[in-house]
Coordinates of C-alpha atoms in Angstrom, one line a residue:
M1 CA 13.5 -51.2 -210.7
E2 CA 13.3 -47.4 -210.8
K3 CA 11.1 -45.9 -213.4
R4 CA 12.8 -43.6 -215.9
A5 CA 11.6 -40.0 -216.1
H6 CA 12.3 -36.9 -218.1
Q7 CA 14.2 -34.3 -216.1
Y8 CA 13.4 -30.5 -216.2
K9 CA 14.5 -27.2 -214.8
L10 CA 11.9 -24.4 -214.4
T11 CA 12.9 -20.9 -213.5
L12 CA 10.2 -18.5 -212.3
E13 CA 11.0 -14.8 -212.1
Y14 CA 8.6 -12.2 -210.6
L15 CA 9.0 -9.2 -212.9
K16 CA 6.2 -6.8 -212.0
D17 CA 3.4 -6.6 -209.5
A18 CA -0.3 -6.0 -210.4
K19 CA 0.4 -2.2 -210.4
G20 CA 3.1 -2.6 -213.0
E21 CA 5.9 -1.9 -210.6
A22 CA 9.2 -3.8 -210.7
V23 CA 9.6 -6.4 -208.1
S24 CA 12.9 -7.6 -206.5
E25 CA 12.4 -11.3 -205.6
T26 CA 14.9 -14.0 -205.9
P27 CA 13.9 -16.3 -208.8
I28 CA 12.8 -19.8 -208.0
E29 CA 14.6 -22.6 -209.8
L30 CA 12.8 -25.9 -209.6
L31 CA 14.4 -29.2 -210.7
F32 CA 11.8 -31.9 -211.2
E33 CA 11.0 -35.1 -213.1
N34 CA 7.9 -36.0 -215.1
H35 CA 6.9 -39.2 -216.8
D36 CA 5.9 -37.3 -220.0
N37 CA 7.8 -35.2 -222.5
I38 CA 6.3 -31.8 -221.5
F39 CA 7.7 -30.1 -224.6
S40 CA 5.7 -32.4 -226.9
I41 CA 2.6 -31.9 -224.7
I42 CA 3.0 -28.1 -225.0
E43 CA 3.1 -28.5 -228.8
R44 CA 0.0 -30.7 -228.9
Q45 CA -1.9 -28.2 -226.8
K46 CA -0.9 -25.4 -229.1
D47 CA -2.0 -27.4 -232.1
K48 CA -5.4 -28.1 -230.4
N49 CA -5.8 -24.3 -230.1
L50 CA -8.1 -24.8 -227.1
F51 CA -8.0 -21.2 -225.9
G52 CA -7.3 -19.4 -229.2
N53 CA -4.0 -18.3 -227.6
K54 CA -0.7 -20.3 -227.8
Q55 CA 0.7 -18.6 -224.7
Q56 CA -2.3 -19.8 -222.6
A57 CA -1.9 -23.3 -224.1
T58 CA 1.7 -23.3 -222.9
E59 CA 0.7 -22.1 -219.4
F60 CA -2.1 -24.7 -219.3
A61 CA 0.2 -27.6 -220.3
I62 CA 2.9 -26.7 -217.9
G63 CA 0.5 -26.1 -215.0
L64 CA -1.4 -29.3 -215.8
K65 CA 1.7 -31.4 -216.0
L66 CA 3.2 -30.1 -212.7
F67 CA -0.1 -30.6 -210.9
S68 CA -0.9 -34.0 -212.3
E69 CA 2.6 -35.4 -211.6
V70 CA 2.3 -34.4 -208.0
M71 CA -1.2 -35.9 -207.8
L72 CA 0.1 -39.1 -209.4
K73 CA 3.0 -39.5 -207.0
N74 CA 0.6 -38.9 -204.1
R75 CA -2.5 -40.6 -205.4
K76 CA -3.3 -42.3 -202.1
D77 CA -3.3 -39.0 -200.2
P78 CA -6.8 -38.1 -199.0
L79 CA -6.4 -34.7 -200.5
F80 CA -6.8 -36.3 -204.0
E81 CA -9.4 -38.9 -203.1
E82 CA -12.4 -37.1 -204.7
L83 CA -10.4 -35.4 -207.4
G84 CA -8.8 -38.5 -208.8
P85 CA -11.8 -40.0 -210.7
A86 CA -12.9 -36.5 -212.0
F87 CA -9.4 -35.8 -213.2
S88 CA -9.3 -39.1 -215.1
V89 CA -12.5 -38.1 -216.9
F90 CA -11.0 -34.7 -217.6
M91 CA -7.8 -36.1 -219.1
K92 CA -9.7 -38.5 -221.3
K93 CA -11.8 -35.6 -222.6
L94 CA -8.7 -33.4 -223.1
K95 CA -6.9 -36.2 -225.0
G96 CA -9.9 -36.7 -227.2
I97 CA -10.0 -33.1 -228.5
P98 CA -8.7 -33.1 -232.1
Q99 CA -6.0 -30.8 -233.4
S100 CA -7.2 -27.4 -234.7
E101 CA -7.6 -27.1 -238.4
S102 CA -7.6 -23.3 -238.4
E103 CA -3.8 -23.1 -238.6

């Protein structure tokens, strides 16, 4: 039986280079699946206020979920052999951080 997954579309546009000049690159549109509701994870990370910056919390959550899903789907790949156990510890630590009360 096939596992159910949430489906997403991410569009990445390159707006300006490091010098502030406009860049003309074709946007990348990525269709992908994830076992988690990424929108609820983004909200939880914002509520935790880990970085004191909601934009960074969103960037962190999206990057983490994209990375972790690929790692999960390829867990037997030697590339992730050493990272797997450390990542598991990291995720438990992250999930244990309480919501910020400063809001």
